[in-house]
PDB file of C-alpha atoms in Angstrom:
ATOM      1  CA  MET A 929      12.609   0.543 -10.944  1.00 47.00           C
ATOM      2  CA  THR A 930      10.166  -2.259 -10.194  1.00 72.00           C
ATOM      3  CA  GLU A 931      10.738  -4.055  -6.866  1.00 91.00           C
ATOM      4  CA  THR A 932      11.502  -7.784  -7.367  1.00 95.00           C
ATOM      5  CA  PRO A 933       9.967 -10.360  -4.980  1.00 96.00           C
ATOM      6  CA  SER A 934      12.233 -12.696  -3.449  1.00 96.00           C
ATOM      7  CA  TRP A 935       9.811 -15.502  -3.838  1.00 96.00           C
ATOM      8  CA  THR A 936       6.881 -16.207  -5.712  1.00 96.00           C
ATOM      9  CA  ALA A 937       4.232 -19.157  -6.074  1.00 95.00           C
ATOM     10  CA  PHE A 938       0.673 -19.558  -7.588  1.00 95.00           C
ATOM     11  CA  ILE A 939      -1.773 -20.179  -5.132  1.00 95.00           C
ATOM     12  CA  LYS A 940      -5.426 -20.014  -4.408  1.00 94.00           C
ATOM     13  CA  ALA A 941      -6.315 -17.933  -1.282  1.00 96.00           C
ATOM     14  CA  ALA A 942      -9.473 -16.845   0.684  1.00 95.00           C
ATOM     15  CA  GLU A 943     -10.311 -14.739   3.896  1.00 94.00           C
ATOM     16  CA  ILE A 944     -11.067 -17.441   6.326  1.00 91.00           C
ATOM     17  CA  ALA A 945     -10.102 -17.781   9.878  1.00 88.00           C
ATOM     18  CA  GLY A 946      -9.672 -20.808  11.750  1.00 85.00           C
ATOM     19  CA  PRO A 947      -8.639 -24.447  11.097  1.00 84.00           C
ATOM     20  CA  PRO A 948      -9.379 -25.397   7.354  1.00 84.00           C
ATOM     21  CA  ARG A 949     -12.860 -26.322   6.577  1.00 78.00           C
ATOM     22  CA  PRO A 950     -15.298 -26.731   3.711  1.00 76.00           C
ATOM     23  CA  SER A 951     -16.576 -23.354   2.902  1.00 79.00           C
ATOM     24  CA  LEU A 952     -17.708 -21.349  -0.108  1.00 83.00           C
ATOM     25  CA  ALA A 953     -15.106 -18.883   0.289  1.00 87.00           C
ATOM     26  CA  TRP A 954     -12.982 -21.398  -1.582  1.00 83.00           C
ATOM     27  CA  ALA A 955     -15.183 -21.467  -4.557  1.00 84.00           C
ATOM     28  CA  LYS A 956     -14.724 -17.723  -4.781  1.00 90.00           C
ATOM     29  CA  ALA A 957     -10.916 -17.808  -3.576  1.00 92.00           C
ATOM     30  CA  LYS A 958      -8.458 -15.478  -5.354  1.00 94.00           C
ATOM     31  CA  ARG A 959      -6.187 -17.512  -7.901  1.00 95.00           C
ATOM     32  CA  THR A 960      -3.189 -15.375  -8.125  1.00 96.00           C
ATOM     33  CA  GLN A 961       0.568 -15.088  -7.460  1.00 96.00           C
ATOM     34  CA  MET A 962       1.854 -14.939  -3.993  1.00 96.00           C
ATOM     35  CA  LYS A 963       4.722 -12.494  -3.819  1.00 97.00           C
ATOM     36  CA  VAL A 964       7.095 -12.237  -0.854  1.00 97.00           C
ATOM     37  CA  PHE A 965       9.005  -9.054  -0.411  1.00 97.00           C
ATOM     38  CA  ASP A 966      11.541  -7.743   2.246  1.00 95.00           C
ATOM     39  CA  ASP A 967       8.554  -6.152   4.010  1.00 96.00           C
ATOM     40  CA  ARG A 968       5.439  -7.699   2.879  1.00 96.00           C
ATOM     41  CA  VAL A 969       3.441 -10.518   1.321  1.00 97.00           C
ATOM     42  CA  GLU A 970       1.043  -9.577  -1.789  1.00 97.00           C
ATOM     43  CA  ILE A 971      -1.715 -11.776  -2.775  1.00 96.00           C
ATOM     44  CA  GLY A 972      -3.564 -10.225  -5.648  1.00 94.00           C
ATOM     45  CA  SER A 973      -4.972  -6.763  -4.149  1.00 95.00           C
ATOM     46  CA  TRP A 974      -4.274  -7.897  -0.362  1.00 95.00           C
ATOM     47  CA  THR A 975      -0.902  -6.690   1.304  1.00 96.00           C
ATOM     48  CA  LEU A 976      -0.004  -8.260   4.635  1.00 97.00           C
ATOM     49  CA  LYS A 977       2.968  -6.485   5.996  1.00 97.00           C
ATOM     50  CA  HIS A 978       5.352  -8.722   8.031  1.00 97.00           C
ATOM     51  CA  SER A 979       5.556  -6.376  11.021  1.00 97.00           C
ATOM     52  CA  ASP A 980       1.616  -6.917  11.332  1.00 97.00           C
ATOM     53  CA  VAL A 981       1.603 -10.804  11.181  1.00 97.00           C
ATOM     54  CA  THR A 982       0.392 -12.047  14.605  1.00 97.00           C
ATOM     55  CA  SER A 983       0.726 -15.697  13.621  1.00 96.00           C
ATOM     56  CA  ALA A 984       1.494 -18.135  10.712  1.00 96.00           C
ATOM     57  CA  THR A 985       0.176 -21.429  10.558  1.00 94.00           C
ATOM     58  CA  LEU A 986       0.832 -24.569   8.133  1.00 92.00           C
ATOM     59  CA  TYR A 987      -2.003 -26.944   8.371  1.00 88.00           C
ATOM     60  CA  GLN A 988      -0.853 -30.303   6.841  1.00 84.00           C
ATOM     61  CA  THR A 989      -1.645 -33.928   6.759  1.00 75.00           C
ATOM     62  CA  GLN A 990       0.788 -36.385   8.345  1.00 69.00           C
ATOM     63  CA  SER A 991       0.459 -39.220   5.884  1.00 68.00           C
ATOM     64  CA  GLY A 992      -1.583 -40.527   2.787  1.00 64.00           C
ATOM     65  CA  ILE A 993      -2.757 -37.621   0.263  1.00 65.00           C
ATOM     66  CA  LYS A 994      -1.057 -34.416   1.006  1.00 72.00           C
ATOM     67  CA  ASN A 995      -3.214 -31.554   2.209  1.00 74.00           C
ATOM     68  CA  ARG A 996      -1.662 -28.323   3.208  1.00 84.00           C
ATOM     69  CA  VAL A 997      -3.190 -24.967   3.674  1.00 89.00           C
ATOM     70  CA  PHE A 998      -1.259 -21.919   4.863  1.00 94.00           C
ATOM     71  CA  GLU A 999      -2.643 -19.361   7.219  1.00 95.00           C
ATOM     72  CA  ILE A1000      -1.364 -15.699   7.548  1.00 96.00           C
ATOM     73  CA  ALA A1001      -3.195 -13.575  10.565  1.00 96.00           C
ATOM     74  CA  THR A1002      -3.021  -9.996  10.936  1.00 96.00           C
ATOM     75  CA  PRO A1003      -5.287  -7.947  13.412  1.00 96.00           C
ATOM     76  CA  ASP A1004      -7.468  -6.742  10.513  1.00 94.00           C
ATOM     77  CA  GLN A1005      -7.259  -9.696   8.040  1.00 95.00           C
ATOM     78  CA  THR A1006      -6.715 -13.832   7.874  1.00 95.00           C
ATOM     79  CA  VAL A1007      -5.881 -15.333   4.670  1.00 96.00           C
ATOM     80  CA  GLN A1008      -5.688 -18.980   4.110  1.00 95.00           C
ATOM     81  CA  ILE A1009      -3.661 -20.088   0.967  1.00 95.00           C
ATOM     82  CA  ASN A1010      -3.771 -23.279  -0.851  1.00 91.00           C
ATOM     83  CA  PHE A1011      -0.363 -23.931  -2.718  1.00 88.00           C
ATOM     84  CA  ASN A1012       0.330 -26.153  -5.673  1.00 84.00           C
ATOM     85  CA  PRO A1013       1.894 -29.658  -4.872  1.00 77.00           C
ATOM     86  CA  GLY A1014       5.672 -29.343  -3.939  1.00 81.00           C
ATOM     87  CA  THR A1015       5.562 -25.610  -2.963  1.00 87.00           C
ATOM     88  CA  SER A1016       5.955 -24.372   0.518  1.00 86.00           C
ATOM     89  CA  PRO A1017       6.382 -20.905   2.154  1.00 89.00           C
ATOM     90  CA  GLU A1018       8.829 -22.405   4.824  1.00 88.00           C
ATOM     91  CA  GLY A1019      12.179 -20.577   4.595  1.00 92.00           C
ATOM     92  CA  HIS A1020      10.849 -17.791   2.516  1.00 95.00           C
ATOM     93  CA  LEU A1021       9.073 -15.669   5.313  1.00 95.00           C
ATOM     94  CA  PRO A1022      10.967 -13.772   8.102  1.00 95.00           C
ATOM     95  CA  TYR A1023       8.725 -15.189  10.710  1.00 94.00           C
ATOM     96  CA  PRO A1024       8.324 -18.297  12.476  1.00 94.00           C
ATOM     97  CA  ILE A1025       5.682 -20.864  10.862  1.00 94.00           C
ATOM     98  CA  GLN A1026       3.791 -23.049  13.323  1.00 94.00           C
ATOM     99  CA  THR A1027       2.725 -26.455  12.042  1.00 91.00           C
ATOM    100  CA  ALA A1028      -0.579 -27.836  12.848  1.00 90.00           C
ATOM    101  CA  PRO A1029      -2.289 -31.312  11.935  1.00 86.00           C
ATOM    102  CA  PHE A1030      -4.825 -30.850   8.953  1.00 76.00           C
ATOM    103  CA  PRO A1031      -8.525 -31.691  10.154  1.00 70.00           C
ATOM    104  CA  LYS A1032      -8.732 -35.318   9.534  1.00 65.00           C
ATOM    105  CA  GLY A1033     -12.520 -35.194   8.647  1.00 63.00           C
ATOM    106  CA  LEU A1034     -11.740 -32.396   5.988  1.00 60.00           C
ATOM    107  CA  ALA A1035      -9.057 -34.944   4.332  1.00 56.00           C
ATOM    108  CA  VAL A1036     -11.645 -37.516   4.264  1.00 65.00           C
ATOM    109  CA  PHE A1037     -14.151 -35.143   2.833  1.00 64.00           C
ATOM    110  CA  ARG A1038     -11.683 -34.062   0.236  1.00 65.00           C
ATOM    111  CA  ILE A1039     -11.088 -37.887  -0.819  1.00 67.00           C
ATOM    112  CA  ILE A1040     -14.623 -38.963  -1.070  1.00 72.00           C
ATOM    113  CA  PHE A1041     -15.338 -35.650  -2.902  1.00 73.00           C
ATOM    114  CA  TRP A1042     -12.849 -36.401  -5.636  1.00 71.00           C
ATOM    115  CA  LEU A1043     -13.895 -40.061  -6.030  1.00 80.00           C
ATOM    116  CA  PHE A1044     -17.381 -39.004  -6.410  1.00 82.00           C
ATOM    117  CA  ILE A1045     -16.263 -36.464  -9.218  1.00 82.00           C
ATOM    118  CA  ALA A1046     -14.108 -39.305 -10.784  1.00 86.00           C
ATOM    119  CA  ALA A1047     -17.354 -41.638 -10.666  1.00 88.00           C
ATOM    120  CA  ILE A1048     -19.495 -39.037 -12.521  1.00 88.00           C
ATOM    121  CA  ILE A1049     -16.826 -38.479 -15.117  1.00 89.00           C
ATOM    122  CA  THR A1050     -16.416 -42.270 -15.698  1.00 89.00           C
ATOM    123  CA  ALA A1051     -20.296 -42.797 -15.735  1.00 88.00           C
ATOM    124  CA  ALA A1052     -20.487 -39.673 -18.376  1.00 88.00           C
ATOM    125  CA  ILE A1053     -17.746 -41.323 -20.681  1.00 89.00           C
ATOM    126  CA  PHE A1054     -19.064 -44.920 -20.461  1.00 85.00           C
ATOM    127  CA  THR A1055     -22.735 -44.302 -20.991  1.00 76.00           C
TER     128      THR A1055
END
């Protein structure tokens, strides 16, 4: 019999510690399902036991365009997770989740980056 997770979400995850920041690790990030079980979280081939978690932090913007990065830390591994809009791990994990402000510089960087990409696409279409 196969164990059924209590909650799943499609995510992008990378091994990064500390506040969210631009990193090439995000370019190589796992795009997979995060599965929450009674005793662990599985993210692709990574397994994070609930009993090993030392901290869980949800970095999020306070206003404007919503940016959210969730970090789970154990003594051996720290994983940052980017959820699809409208998805949140809150209420699905057996440990407290601290909230922290999303770094403003990174939020501005993301807006400028996407405006730049939109400008390139627009120029390509209309030239």
